[in-house]
Amino acid sequence: MLESEQIRLAARNGTLNQPTTGLAYGFVQANLVILPAADAMDFLVFCQRNPKPCPLLGVSTPGERGIPSLGVNLDIATDIPRYRVWQDGEMVNECADVSHLWRDDLVSFALGCSFSFEEALLEQGLELRHITQGRNVPMYRTNVPTNTAGKFHGPLVVSMRPFKPADAIRAIQITTRFPDVHGSPVHIGDPELIGIKNINQPEYGDAVDIKEGEMPVFWACGVTPQSVLMDSKPKFCITHAPGYMLVTDLKNAQLAVM
Amino acid sequence: MLESEQIRLAARNGTLNQPTTGLAYGFVQANLVILPAADAMDFLVFCQRNPKPCPLLGVSTPGERGIPSLGVNLDIATDIPRYRVWQDGEMVNECADVSHLWRDDLVSFALGCSFSFEEALLEQGLELRHITQGRNVPMYRTNVPTNTAGKFHGPLVVSMRPFKPADAIRAIQITTRFPDVHGSPVHIGDPELIGIKNINQPEYGDAVDIKEGEMPVFWACGVTPQSVLMDSKPKFCITHAPGYMLVTDLKNAQLAVM
């Protein structure tokens, strides 16, 4: 059995209650959004119009609890270690299983996550400051609007990693190879140009040190859809809890386009 | 007959006396360095060790006046509109033909030139400020040493083009496809980090405007070998005059690695 399937089964039977960060090395982890079919079509269009923050790795048909391309025996209602349940844009519950909330009209979206490109950056010898400092990556709401689709709208959220300029150039090249997991950066340099007032006060995650001679590099972030869901307030929605991701059977290396 | 061959023949018979910039659209233009065999081996190693400023498109054997891979009927001693002759690191003459100086031990080096990647940047809709402003691209001596080979040594020379951050990212992606014509940038952002004290006072070419919200992007420059020749002072050397390039039969699009 693949290590990824073992992780999913452990989440399913309740023996895995921790964030999936660092588990099942080499396997693609994904952000999860589950919406009723009435909203799913708009959200699917939203993803299509915003591929950098919402790169769609897989989607189910209404009611289907598997996404065949992403995992053997995958049950989307049980295989994530922690879920968040949302009503009208407010989080109303966190739980380890959403079988009791399942409906025949629910559609599941698996969206690419930066863990995949971070693995590629680390393998090529680049330092990721938030990992060195044992923190969550810093994330910021920008003044850059996403492309609206139906009720879904809201600003782009970005993650930031500082690099020396030559490493920033290399990081752009490496992440360009991975369009399904946010791809190349959306911004480099001056944070104010995208509406970030204080680089030391991220809206999500933790601030990290930016050393003399380094520049901030910004990628579209998978927190964008959660931020958009809070702004757009669909009646009902389920997501993963941050850091508790869907572990798929895809390998990160498979996502490289060249 | 290819437009490139027509240009070379016009230079040969003396009817073309202008810079080659903008001529034979789509064809690769090259920097030229001609050295006696005694120095050529070191220079060949220098190019191998410094592929970003000195990307080698073609090299002749000693005494050979053609470079078969670069052009039909190419005569390296007559087909460039203007040459510079150097002795002990000093320019001693400019002329339209170096047949009278030809020796059986001369080796010719054709090095990639930024015209090729600039065509790709323009075709993808990016603005090149020096072209908009009708100036030469600004070039700077940096404090970044090249990798020494025998007598050849000296600092890296870079060219600079300003872009908005998102366009800078795109420019990195585009030029990465063209390693034979300087490839990806060597630096972005703060000029002082590579020893450039005043961005408005380039050592070669002309200053260009950098607008609010733009960042300077620096590429290794084909002027580096000329600067290295001035520093390293080989006894005898011939180069092209700046802007009067070797027009080859290669197409720029052929140089893209993907």
Coordinates of C-alpha atoms in Angstrom, one line a residue:
Chain A
M1 CA 0.0 0.0 0.0
L2 CA 1.3 3.5 -0.9
E3 CA 2.4 5.6 2.1
S4 CA -0.2 8.2 1.0
E5 CA -3.0 5.6 1.2
Q6 CA -1.7 4.6 4.7
I7 CA -2.0 8.3 5.8
R8 CA -5.5 8.5 4.5
L9 CA -6.6 5.3 6.2
A10 CA -5.0 6.5 9.5
A11 CA -7.0 9.7 9.2
R12 CA -10.1 7.6 8.4
N13 CA -9.8 5.3 11.4
G14 CA -8.9 8.2 13.8
T15 CA -5.3 7.3 14.5
L16 CA -3.9 10.3 12.7
N17 CA -4.8 13.6 14.4
Q18 CA -1.8 15.8 13.4
P19 CA -1.0 18.2 10.5
T20 CA 0.1 16.3 7.4
T21 CA 3.1 18.6 6.9
G22 CA 6.2 16.4 6.4
L23 CA 4.2 13.2 6.1
A24 CA 4.4 10.9 3.0
Y25 CA 7.4 12.6 1.5
G26 CA 7.2 13.1 -2.2
F27 CA 3.4 12.8 -2.4
V28 CA 1.2 15.7 -3.5
Q29 CA -0.9 17.2 -0.7
A30 CA -4.0 19.2 -1.6
N31 CA -6.3 21.9 -0.3
L32 CA -9.9 20.8 0.0
V33 CA -13.1 22.7 -0.7
I34 CA -16.5 20.9 -0.7
L35 CA -19.6 22.8 -1.9
P36 CA -23.2 22.0 -2.8
A37 CA -23.8 21.6 -6.5
A38 CA -25.8 24.9 -6.5
D39 CA -22.5 26.8 -5.8
A40 CA -20.1 24.3 -7.3
M41 CA -20.5 25.4 -10.8
D42 CA -19.6 29.0 -9.9
F43 CA -16.6 27.8 -7.8
L44 CA -15.4 25.6 -10.7
V45 CA -15.5 28.7 -13.0
F46 CA -13.8 30.7 -10.2
C47 CA -10.9 28.2 -10.2
Q48 CA -10.7 28.2 -13.9
R49 CA -10.4 32.0 -13.9
N50 CA -7.9 32.1 -11.0
P51 CA -5.5 29.2 -11.7
K52 CA -2.6 30.6 -9.7
P53 CA -4.3 30.7 -6.3
C54 CA -6.8 27.9 -7.2
P55 CA -5.0 25.3 -9.3
L56 CA -7.5 22.5 -9.7
L57 CA -5.9 19.0 -9.2
G58 CA -9.2 17.1 -9.1
V59 CA -12.9 17.5 -8.8
S60 CA -15.7 15.1 -8.0
T61 CA -19.1 14.8 -9.5
P62 CA -22.0 15.7 -7.3
G63 CA -22.3 13.3 -4.3
E64 CA -19.2 11.3 -5.3
R65 CA -17.0 10.7 -2.3
G66 CA -13.9 9.7 -4.3
I67 CA -11.7 11.6 -6.8
P68 CA -10.4 8.6 -8.8
S69 CA -7.4 10.4 -10.3
L70 CA -6.1 11.4 -6.9
G71 CA -6.2 8.3 -4.8
V72 CA -7.0 4.6 -4.5
N73 CA -10.0 4.0 -2.2
L74 CA -10.1 7.7 -1.4
D75 CA -13.1 8.8 0.7
I76 CA -13.2 12.5 0.8
A77 CA -15.5 12.6 3.8
T78 CA -13.2 10.7 6.1
D79 CA -9.6 10.8 4.9
I80 CA -8.6 14.3 5.9
P81 CA -7.4 14.5 9.5
R82 CA -9.3 17.6 10.3
Y83 CA -12.2 19.4 8.5
R84 CA -13.8 22.8 9.0
V85 CA -17.5 23.3 8.4
W86 CA -18.7 26.7 7.3
Q87 CA -22.2 28.3 7.2
D88 CA -22.8 31.7 5.6
G89 CA -19.0 32.4 5.6
E90 CA -18.6 31.6 9.4
M91 CA -16.7 28.6 10.6
V92 CA -19.2 26.6 12.8
N93 CA -17.3 23.4 13.6
E94 CA -14.0 21.5 13.3
C95 CA -14.2 17.8 13.1
A96 CA -12.3 14.7 12.0
D97 CA -15.0 13.2 9.8
V98 CA -17.8 14.8 7.8
S99 CA -19.7 11.6 6.9
H100 CA -22.6 12.7 9.0
L101 CA -22.8 16.0 7.0
W102 CA -22.6 14.3 3.6
R103 CA -25.2 15.1 1.0
D104 CA -25.9 13.8 -2.5
D105 CA -25.3 17.2 -4.0
L106 CA -21.8 17.9 -2.5
V107 CA -18.9 18.5 -5.0
S108 CA -15.3 18.2 -3.8
F109 CA -12.4 20.3 -5.1
A110 CA -8.8 19.4 -4.5
L111 CA -6.5 22.4 -5.1
G112 CA -2.7 22.3 -5.4
C113 CA -0.6 23.4 -2.4
S114 CA 2.8 25.0 -2.0
F115 CA 4.2 22.0 -0.2
S116 CA 4.9 20.5 -3.6
F117 CA 7.0 23.4 -5.0
E118 CA 8.7 23.8 -1.6
E119 CA 10.0 20.2 -1.9
A120 CA 11.4 21.1 -5.3
L121 CA 13.0 24.3 -3.9
L122 CA 14.6 22.4 -1.0
E123 CA 15.8 19.6 -3.3
Q124 CA 17.7 22.2 -5.4
G125 CA 19.4 23.6 -2.3
L126 CA 17.4 26.8 -1.7
E127 CA 16.8 27.7 2.0
L128 CA 13.2 28.3 3.0
R129 CA 13.3 30.7 5.9
H130 CA 10.0 29.7 7.5
I131 CA 11.3 26.1 7.7
T132 CA 14.7 27.1 9.0
Q133 CA 12.9 29.2 11.6
G134 CA 10.4 26.5 12.4
R135 CA 7.4 28.7 11.6
N136 CA 4.4 28.7 9.3
V137 CA 5.0 30.5 6.0
P138 CA 3.8 34.1 6.2
M139 CA 0.7 34.9 4.2
Y140 CA -0.9 38.3 3.3
R141 CA -4.1 39.6 1.9
T142 CA -3.2 41.8 -1.0
N143 CA -5.1 44.6 -2.8
V144 CA -5.0 42.4 -6.0
P145 CA -8.6 41.3 -6.8
T146 CA -9.2 37.8 -8.0
N147 CA -11.3 37.3 -11.1
T148 CA -14.9 37.1 -9.9
A149 CA -17.2 34.2 -10.9
G150 CA -20.8 34.3 -9.7
K151 CA -20.9 34.9 -6.0
F152 CA -17.2 34.2 -5.6
H153 CA -14.9 37.2 -5.2
G154 CA -12.2 38.6 -2.9
P155 CA -8.6 39.6 -2.8
L156 CA -5.6 37.4 -3.7
V157 CA -3.8 36.0 -0.7
V158 CA -0.1 35.4 -1.2
S159 CA 2.7 33.5 0.7
M160 CA 6.1 35.1 1.0
R161 CA 9.6 33.5 1.0
P162 CA 12.7 35.8 1.2
F163 CA 15.7 35.0 -1.1
K164 CA 18.9 36.6 -2.2
P165 CA 18.3 37.9 -5.8
A166 CA 20.1 35.1 -7.6
D167 CA 18.1 32.5 -5.5
A168 CA 14.9 34.4 -6.3
I169 CA 15.7 34.1 -10.0
R170 CA 16.3 30.3 -9.5
A171 CA 13.1 30.0 -7.4
I172 CA 11.1 31.6 -10.3
Q173 CA 12.6 29.1 -12.7
I174 CA 11.9 26.1 -10.5
T175 CA 8.3 27.0 -9.6
T176 CA 7.5 27.8 -13.2
R177 CA 7.8 24.1 -13.8
F178 CA 4.9 23.5 -11.4
P179 CA 1.8 25.4 -12.6
D180 CA -0.5 23.0 -10.9
V181 CA 0.8 24.0 -7.4
H182 CA 0.7 27.8 -7.8
G183 CA 3.5 28.0 -10.4
S184 CA 5.7 31.0 -10.7
P185 CA 5.6 34.0 -8.2
V186 CA 3.0 36.7 -8.7
H187 CA 5.2 39.4 -7.3
I188 CA 8.8 40.2 -6.2
G189 CA 10.3 43.1 -4.3
D190 CA 8.3 46.0 -2.8
P191 CA 5.4 44.6 -0.8
E192 CA 3.5 47.9 -0.9
L193 CA 3.0 47.5 -4.7
I194 CA 0.5 44.8 -3.9
G195 CA -1.0 46.5 -0.9
I196 CA 1.0 44.8 1.9
K197 CA 1.6 47.6 4.4
N198 CA 3.7 45.7 7.0
I199 CA 5.7 42.7 5.9
N200 CA 6.2 41.8 9.6
Q201 CA 2.5 41.5 10.2
P202 CA 1.1 38.7 8.0
E203 CA -2.6 38.1 8.1
Y204 CA -2.0 34.3 8.3
G205 CA 1.0 32.3 9.4
D206 CA 4.1 33.8 11.1
A207 CA 6.5 36.6 10.2
V208 CA 10.0 35.4 9.2
D209 CA 13.3 37.2 9.1
I210 CA 14.3 39.0 5.9
K211 CA 18.1 39.4 5.9
E212 CA 20.2 42.2 4.5
G213 CA 20.4 41.8 0.7
E214 CA 17.3 39.6 0.5
M215 CA 14.1 40.4 -1.3
P216 CA 10.6 39.1 -0.6
V217 CA 9.2 36.7 -3.3
F218 CA 5.4 36.3 -3.3
W219 CA 3.4 33.3 -4.6
A220 CA -0.4 33.0 -5.0
C221 CA -1.6 31.1 -2.0
G222 CA -4.0 28.2 -1.4
V223 CA -5.5 30.2 1.5
T224 CA -7.1 32.5 -1.2
P225 CA -10.1 30.1 -1.7
Q226 CA -10.7 30.1 2.1
S227 CA -10.5 33.8 2.2
V228 CA -12.9 34.0 -0.8
L229 CA -15.3 31.7 0.9
M230 CA -15.3 33.9 4.0
D231 CA -16.0 37.0 1.8
S232 CA -18.5 35.3 -0.5
K233 CA -20.5 33.5 2.3
P234 CA -21.9 30.4 0.6
K235 CA -24.7 28.9 2.7
F236 CA -22.7 25.7 3.4
C237 CA -19.2 24.6 2.8
I238 CA -16.6 22.2 4.1
T239 CA -12.8 22.7 3.9
H240 CA -9.7 21.1 5.4
A241 CA -8.3 22.7 8.5
P242 CA -5.0 24.6 7.7
G243 CA -2.1 22.2 7.6
Y244 CA -4.4 19.1 7.7
M245 CA -4.3 18.3 4.0
L246 CA -5.6 15.7 1.6
V247 CA -2.7 13.4 0.9
T248 CA -3.0 12.1 -2.7
D249 CA -1.3 9.3 -4.5
L250 CA 0.3 11.7 -7.0
K251 CA 4.0 12.3 -6.7
N252 CA 5.2 15.9 -6.7
A253 CA 7.7 15.2 -9.4
Q254 CA 4.8 14.1 -11.7
L255 CA 3.5 17.7 -11.6
A256 CA 6.6 19.2 -13.3
V257 CA 5.6 20.3 -16.8
M258 CA 9.1 20.0 -18.1
Chain B
M1 CA 19.6 33.8 -50.7
L2 CA 18.8 34.3 -46.9
E3 CA 18.5 37.9 -45.7
S4 CA 21.3 37.2 -43.3
E5 CA 23.7 36.2 -46.2
Q6 CA 22.6 39.4 -48.1
I7 CA 23.7 41.5 -45.1
R8 CA 27.0 39.7 -44.9
L9 CA 27.7 40.2 -48.6
A10 CA 26.7 43.9 -48.4
A11 CA 29.2 44.3 -45.5
R12 CA 31.8 42.4 -47.6
N13 CA 31.5 44.6 -50.7
G14 CA 31.3 47.8 -48.6
T15 CA 27.7 48.8 -49.3
L16 CA 26.7 48.3 -45.7
N17 CA 28.3 50.6 -43.2
Q18 CA 25.7 50.9 -40.5
P19 CA 25.0 49.1 -37.2
T20 CA 23.2 45.8 -37.8
T21 CA 20.6 46.5 -35.1
G22 CA 17.2 45.9 -36.6
L23 CA 18.5 44.3 -39.8
A24 CA 17.6 40.7 -40.9
Y25 CA 14.7 40.3 -38.4
G26 CA 14.6 36.9 -36.7
F27 CA 18.2 36.0 -37.5
V28 CA 20.8 35.6 -34.7
Q29 CA 23.4 38.3 -34.4
A30 CA 26.7 37.5 -32.7
N31 CA 29.6 39.2 -30.9
L32 CA 32.9 38.5 -32.5
V33 CA 36.3 37.9 -30.9
I34 CA 39.3 36.9 -33.0
L35 CA 42.5 35.8 -31.2
P36 CA 45.8 34.1 -32.1
A37 CA 45.9 30.4 -31.4
A38 CA 48.4 31.0 -28.6
D39 CA 45.6 32.8 -26.6
A40 CA 42.6 31.1 -28.2
M41 CA 42.8 28.0 -26.0
D42 CA 42.7 30.1 -22.8
F43 CA 39.8 32.2 -24.2
L44 CA 37.9 29.0 -25.1
V45 CA 38.3 27.8 -21.6
F46 CA 37.3 31.3 -20.3
C47 CA 34.0 31.0 -22.4
Q48 CA 33.4 27.6 -21.1
R49 CA 33.8 28.8 -17.5
N50 CA 31.6 31.9 -18.1
P51 CA 28.7 30.8 -20.2
K52 CA 26.4 33.6 -19.2
P53 CA 28.5 36.5 -20.4
C54 CA 30.3 34.5 -23.1
P55 CA 27.8 32.0 -24.6
L56 CA 29.7 30.3 -27.4
L57 CA 27.6 30.0 -30.6
G58 CA 30.5 29.0 -32.8
V59 CA 34.3 28.8 -33.0
S60 CA 36.6 28.3 -36.0
T61 CA 39.7 26.2 -36.2
P62 CA 43.0 28.2 -36.5
G63 CA 43.2 30.1 -39.7
E64 CA 39.8 29.1 -40.9
R65 CA 37.8 32.1 -42.1
G66 CA 34.4 30.4 -42.0
I67 CA 32.3 29.0 -39.1
P68 CA 30.2 26.5 -41.1
S69 CA 27.4 26.1 -38.5
L70 CA 26.8 29.9 -38.5
G71 CA 26.5 30.8 -42.1
V72 CA 26.7 29.8 -45.8
N73 CA 29.8 31.4 -47.5
L74 CA 30.6 33.2 -44.3
D75 CA 34.0 35.0 -44.4
I76 CA 34.7 36.2 -40.9
A77 CA 37.4 38.7 -42.1
T78 CA 35.1 40.7 -44.4
D79 CA 31.4 40.1 -43.4
I80 CA 31.2 42.3 -40.3
P81 CA 30.5 46.0 -41.2
R82 CA 33.0 47.3 -38.7
Y83 CA 35.9 45.7 -36.8
R84 CA 38.1 46.9 -34.0
V85 CA 41.8 45.9 -33.8
W86 CA 43.4 45.7 -30.4
Q87 CA 47.1 45.6 -29.4
D88 CA 48.1 45.0 -25.7
G89 CA 44.5 45.8 -24.6
E90 CA 44.4 49.1 -26.5
M91 CA 42.2 49.7 -29.5
V92 CA 44.5 50.8 -32.4
N93 CA 42.2 50.8 -35.4
E94 CA 38.6 50.5 -36.6
C95 CA 38.1 49.2 -40.2
A96 CA 35.5 47.6 -42.5
D97 CA 37.7 44.6 -43.5
V98 CA 40.5 42.7 -41.7
S99 CA 41.7 40.6 -44.6
H100 CA 45.0 42.4 -44.6
L101 CA 45.5 41.5 -41.0
W102 CA 44.6 37.8 -41.4
R103 CA 47.0 35.2 -40.1
D104 CA 47.0 31.4 -40.3
D105 CA 46.8 31.1 -36.5
L106 CA 43.7 33.3 -35.9
V107 CA 40.7 31.7 -34.2
S108 CA 37.3 33.3 -34.4
F109 CA 34.7 33.1 -31.6
A110 CA 31.0 34.0 -32.2
L111 CA 29.3 34.8 -28.9
G112 CA 25.5 35.1 -28.3
C113 CA 24.1 38.6 -28.1
S114 CA 21.1 40.0 -26.2
F115 CA 19.3 41.1 -29.5
S116 CA 18.0 37.5 -29.6
F117 CA 16.3 37.5 -26.3
E118 CA 15.1 41.1 -26.7
E119 CA 13.2 39.9 -29.8
A120 CA 11.6 37.2 -27.7
L121 CA 10.7 39.8 -24.9
L122 CA 9.2 42.2 -27.5
E123 CA 7.2 39.4 -29.2
Q124 CA 5.7 38.6 -25.8
G125 CA 4.5 42.1 -25.4
L126 CA 7.1 43.4 -22.9
E127 CA 8.4 46.9 -23.2
L128 CA 12.1 47.5 -23.5
R129 CA 12.7 50.9 -22.1
H130 CA 15.9 51.6 -24.1
I131 CA 14.1 50.8 -27.3
T132 CA 11.1 53.0 -26.3
Q133 CA 13.5 55.8 -25.5
G134 CA 15.6 55.3 -28.6
R135 CA 18.8 54.7 -26.6
N136 CA 21.5 52.0 -26.3
V137 CA 20.9 49.6 -23.4
P138 CA 22.7 50.7 -20.3
M139 CA 25.6 48.5 -19.3
Y140 CA 27.6 48.5 -16.0
R141 CA 30.8 47.0 -14.8
T142 CA 30.0 45.1 -11.6
N143 CA 32.0 43.9 -8.6
V144 CA 31.2 40.3 -9.6
P145 CA 34.4 38.6 -10.9
T146 CA 34.3 36.3 -13.9
N147 CA 35.9 32.9 -13.6
T148 CA 39.6 33.3 -14.6
A149 CA 41.2 31.1 -17.3
G150 CA 44.9 31.7 -18.1
K151 CA 45.4 35.4 -18.7
F152 CA 41.7 36.2 -19.1
H153 CA 40.1 37.8 -16.0
G154 CA 38.0 40.8 -15.1
P155 CA 34.6 41.8 -13.8
L156 CA 31.3 40.8 -15.2
V157 CA 29.6 43.5 -17.3
V158 CA 25.7 43.5 -17.1
S159 CA 23.0 45.1 -19.2
M160 CA 19.9 46.5 -17.4
R161 CA 16.3 46.6 -18.4
P162 CA 13.6 48.0 -16.0
F163 CA 10.3 46.2 -15.5
K164 CA 7.3 46.1 -13.2
P165 CA 7.7 43.0 -10.9
A166 CA 5.2 40.8 -12.8
D167 CA 7.0 41.6 -16.1
A168 CA 10.3 40.9 -14.5
I169 CA 9.1 37.5 -13.5
R170 CA 7.9 36.9 -17.1
A171 CA 11.2 38.2 -18.5
I172 CA 13.1 35.7 -16.3
Q173 CA 10.9 32.9 -17.7
I174 CA 11.3 34.0 -21.3
T175 CA 15.1 34.5 -21.2
T176 CA 15.6 31.2 -19.3
R177 CA 14.6 29.6 -22.6
F178 CA 17.6 31.2 -24.3
P179 CA 20.8 30.0 -22.5
D180 CA 22.9 30.6 -25.7
V181 CA 22.2 34.3 -25.6
H182 CA 22.9 35.1 -22.0
G183 CA 19.9 33.2 -20.6
S184 CA 18.2 34.2 -17.4
P185 CA 19.2 37.4 -15.5
V186 CA 22.1 37.3 -13.0
H187 CA 20.6 39.9 -10.7
I188 CA 17.3 41.7 -9.9
G189 CA 16.6 44.7 -7.6
D190 CA 19.2 46.6 -5.6
P191 CA 22.1 47.6 -7.9
E192 CA 24.5 48.1 -5.0
L193 CA 24.5 44.4 -4.2
I194 CA 26.5 43.8 -7.4
G195 CA 28.7 47.0 -7.0
I196 CA 26.7 49.4 -9.2
K197 CA 26.9 52.7 -7.3
N198 CA 24.8 54.9 -9.6
I199 CA 22.2 53.3 -11.9
N200 CA 22.0 56.6 -13.8
Q201 CA 25.7 56.4 -14.9
P202 CA 26.3 53.3 -16.9
E203 CA 29.8 52.6 -18.0
Y204 CA 28.6 51.7 -21.5
G205 CA 25.4 52.7 -23.4
D206 CA 22.9 55.2 -22.1
A207 CA 20.9 55.6 -18.9
V208 CA 17.2 54.9 -19.2
D209 CA 14.3 56.0 -17.1
I210 CA 13.2 53.6 -14.3
K211 CA 9.6 54.4 -13.4
E212 CA 7.8 54.3 -10.0
G213 CA 7.1 50.7 -9.1
E214 CA 9.7 49.2 -11.6
M215 CA 12.8 47.2 -10.7
P216 CA 16.0 46.9 -12.5
V217 CA 16.7 43.5 -14.0
F218 CA 20.3 42.7 -14.9
W219 CA 21.6 40.2 -17.5
A220 CA 25.2 39.1 -18.2
C221 CA 26.4 41.2 -21.1
G222 CA 28.3 40.4 -24.3
V223 CA 30.5 43.5 -23.6
T224 CA 32.1 41.4 -20.8
P225 CA 34.6 39.8 -23.2
Q226 CA 35.6 43.2 -24.6
S227 CA 36.1 44.5 -21.1
V228 CA 38.1 41.3 -20.2
L229 CA 40.3 41.8 -23.3
M230 CA 41.0 45.4 -22.2
D231 CA 41.9 44.1 -18.7
S232 CA 43.8 41.1 -19.8
K233 CA 45.7 42.8 -22.7
P234 CA 46.5 40.0 -25.2
K235 CA 49.1 41.1 -27.7
F236 CA 46.7 41.0 -30.7
C237 CA 43.0 40.8 -31.0
I238 CA 40.2 41.7 -33.4
T239 CA 36.5 42.2 -32.3
H240 CA 33.4 43.6 -33.9
A241 CA 32.7 47.3 -33.2
P242 CA 29.7 47.7 -30.8
G243 CA 26.4 47.4 -32.7
Y244 CA 28.1 46.1 -35.9
M245 CA 27.5 42.4 -35.4
L246 CA 28.1 39.2 -37.2
V247 CA 24.7 38.3 -38.8
T248 CA 24.3 34.5 -38.8
D249 CA 22.0 32.2 -40.7
L250 CA 20.6 30.8 -37.4
K251 CA 17.1 31.9 -36.4
N252 CA 16.5 33.3 -32.9
A253 CA 13.6 30.9 -32.4
Q254 CA 16.0 28.0 -33.0
L255 CA 18.0 28.9 -29.9
A256 CA 15.0 28.3 -27.5
V257 CA 15.8 25.2 -25.4
M258 CA 12.1 24.5 -24.9

